[in-house]
Short mmCIF file of C-alpha atoms in Angstrom, two decimals:
data_model
loop_
_atom_site.label_atom_id
_atom_site.label_comp_id
_atom_site.label_asym_id
_atom_site.label_seq_id
_atom_site.Cartn_x
_atom_site.Cartn_y
_atom_site.Cartn_z
CA MET A 17 3.86 59.99 -30.74
CA ILE A 18 0.51 61.88 -31.16
CA GLU A 19 -2.22 60.29 -33.37
CA LEU A 20 -3.06 63.29 -35.74
CA ALA A 21 -5.55 61.09 -37.66
CA PRO A 22 -6.12 57.30 -38.07
CA GLY A 23 -2.89 56.00 -39.47
CA PHE A 24 -0.91 59.25 -39.23
CA LEU A 25 1.17 60.05 -36.19
CA VAL A 26 3.37 63.27 -35.55
CA SER A 27 6.08 63.58 -33.00
CA PRO A 28 8.82 65.98 -31.78
CA GLN A 29 12.35 65.04 -32.52
CA ILE A 30 12.82 61.07 -32.55
CA ARG A 31 16.17 59.35 -31.96
CA PRO A 32 17.20 56.10 -33.68
CA THR A 33 16.42 54.25 -30.46
CA ASP A 34 12.74 55.33 -30.90
CA ILE A 35 12.30 53.37 -34.21
CA ALA A 36 11.56 50.22 -32.06
CA THR A 37 8.52 52.02 -30.52
CA ALA A 38 7.43 53.17 -33.72
CA LYS A 39 7.69 49.59 -35.35
CA ALA A 40 5.61 48.28 -32.42
CA ALA A 41 3.07 50.98 -33.15
CA GLY A 42 2.71 49.50 -36.73
CA VAL A 43 4.61 52.41 -38.39
CA THR A 44 5.58 51.52 -41.93
CA LEU A 45 6.91 54.94 -42.95
CA VAL A 46 8.95 57.56 -41.13
CA ILE A 47 8.91 61.11 -42.58
CA ASN A 48 11.64 63.46 -41.27
CA ASN A 49 10.63 67.07 -41.40
CA ARG A 50 13.72 68.44 -39.64
CA PRO A 51 16.78 69.71 -41.35
CA ASP A 52 20.05 68.29 -40.00
CA GLY A 53 21.92 70.73 -38.01
CA GLU A 54 19.14 72.72 -36.62
CA ASP A 55 20.48 71.89 -33.16
CA PRO A 56 23.78 70.60 -32.36
CA LEU A 57 22.37 67.89 -30.07
CA GLN A 58 19.86 66.46 -32.56
CA PRO A 59 20.56 63.01 -34.13
CA LYS A 60 21.56 62.92 -37.82
CA GLY A 61 18.65 62.18 -40.23
CA ALA A 62 21.13 59.31 -41.71
CA ASP A 63 21.27 57.46 -38.32
CA ILE A 64 17.48 57.58 -37.99
CA ALA A 65 17.17 56.53 -41.57
CA ASP A 66 19.54 53.61 -40.96
CA ALA A 67 17.53 52.53 -37.98
CA ALA A 68 14.44 52.66 -39.69
CA ARG A 69 15.52 50.68 -42.69
CA GLY A 70 16.98 48.15 -40.30
CA ALA A 71 13.63 47.72 -38.79
CA GLY A 72 11.99 47.32 -42.23
CA ILE A 73 10.42 50.86 -42.03
CA ALA A 74 10.63 53.23 -45.06
CA TYR A 75 12.27 56.55 -44.47
CA VAL A 76 11.87 59.83 -46.34
CA ALA A 77 13.54 63.23 -45.55
CA ILE A 78 11.46 66.21 -46.49
CA PRO A 79 13.27 69.04 -44.48
CA ILE A 80 11.30 72.08 -43.87
CA GLY A 81 13.37 75.04 -42.70
CA ALA A 82 12.78 78.62 -41.85
CA ALA A 83 11.24 79.31 -45.35
CA GLY A 84 8.27 76.96 -44.48
CA VAL A 85 6.47 74.46 -46.52
CA SER A 86 6.75 74.86 -50.33
CA ASP A 87 4.75 73.14 -52.97
CA THR A 88 7.73 70.91 -53.70
CA ASP A 89 7.56 69.76 -50.01
CA ILE A 90 3.85 68.92 -50.56
CA ASP A 91 4.61 67.23 -53.66
CA ALA A 92 7.34 64.90 -51.94
CA PHE A 93 4.81 64.25 -48.93
CA GLU A 94 2.08 63.25 -51.30
CA ALA A 95 4.52 60.92 -53.19
CA ALA A 96 5.80 59.29 -49.98
CA MET A 97 2.22 58.80 -48.68
CA SER A 98 0.98 57.39 -51.94
CA LYS A 99 3.54 54.52 -51.63
CA ASN A 100 2.73 53.75 -48.02
CA LYS A 101 -0.12 51.40 -47.24
CA GLY A 102 0.46 51.47 -43.44
CA LYS A 103 0.78 53.91 -40.52
CA THR A 104 3.07 56.96 -40.86
CA LEU A 105 5.21 58.80 -38.35
CA ALA A 106 6.14 62.32 -39.33
CA PHE A 107 8.43 64.32 -37.06
CA CYS A 108 10.36 67.64 -36.68
CA ARG A 109 11.48 69.62 -33.77
CA THR A 110 8.01 69.82 -31.98
CA GLY A 111 5.70 68.24 -34.63
CA THR A 112 4.32 71.43 -35.72
CA ARG A 113 5.98 71.30 -39.14
CA SER A 114 4.84 67.76 -39.77
CA THR A 115 1.35 68.86 -38.78
CA VAL A 116 1.40 71.78 -41.17
CA LEU A 117 2.70 69.77 -44.04
CA ARG A 118 0.09 67.11 -43.77
CA ALA A 119 -2.84 69.77 -43.58
CA LEU A 120 -1.45 71.64 -46.61
CA ALA A 121 -1.38 68.47 -48.58
CA ARG A 122 -4.90 67.54 -47.35
CA ALA A 123 -6.23 70.91 -48.34
CA ARG A 124 -4.72 70.66 -51.76
CA SER A 125 -6.71 67.34 -52.14
CA GLY A 126 -9.90 69.24 -51.22
CA VAL A 127 -10.42 68.65 -47.59
CA GLU A 128 -12.20 71.43 -45.67
CA PRO A 129 -9.77 73.83 -44.01
CA ASP A 130 -11.83 73.97 -40.70
CA ALA A 131 -11.61 70.25 -40.30
CA LEU A 132 -7.87 70.33 -40.70
CA ILE A 133 -7.46 73.13 -38.03
CA GLU A 134 -9.75 71.28 -35.74
CA GLU A 135 -7.91 68.03 -36.28
CA ALA A 136 -4.43 69.77 -35.50
CA ALA A 137 -5.98 71.52 -32.53
CA ALA A 138 -7.19 68.26 -31.11
CA ALA A 139 -3.66 66.90 -31.26
CA GLY A 140 -2.36 70.03 -29.55
CA TYR A 141 -1.24 72.08 -32.54
CA ASN A 142 -2.47 75.53 -33.42
CA ILE A 143 -2.35 75.85 -37.33
CA ALA A 144 -5.13 78.44 -37.35
CA GLY A 145 -2.78 81.17 -38.92
CA LEU A 146 -2.55 78.96 -41.93
CA ALA A 147 -6.46 79.32 -42.68
CA PRO A 148 -5.82 81.61 -45.77
CA ARG A 149 -3.39 79.22 -47.45
CA LEU A 150 -5.61 76.16 -46.45
CA ILE A 151 -8.64 77.81 -47.97
CA ALA A 152 -6.78 78.78 -51.18
CA LEU A 153 -5.44 75.31 -51.62
CA SER A 154 -8.89 73.56 -50.88
CA GLN A 155 -10.69 76.03 -53.24
CA SER A 156 -8.19 75.14 -56.07
CA ALA A 157 -8.82 71.43 -55.70
CA ARG A 158 -12.54 72.00 -56.52
#
């Protein structure tokens, strides 16, 4: 788990057994951004959801496939985040899609794109290619 921002962690693929570690880290919401079946060896989202709920952690699936992040995905992310008052863990295969989704949502709320790109870079994710979309979203929020 990598802290992208205070209260928001991203991670490569997690397993049901990783939920105990997330719980110990104070996670209260898990967001799964990986579609089931991307890799035959990945755990099923339902198994991770069961483990999370069993640990008292909310779980939301917002699968992001090859088409990338849609406005509907951003809406779902914002809705999930608005209900969570604690720490969030978002994951996908590498953590990149989760990082991108958060950046797009934050840009849509008016956060400066350069700050989002720098935040992602500090966590090891290069989202500089999203600059035009981040700028457009940020400007439309003003």
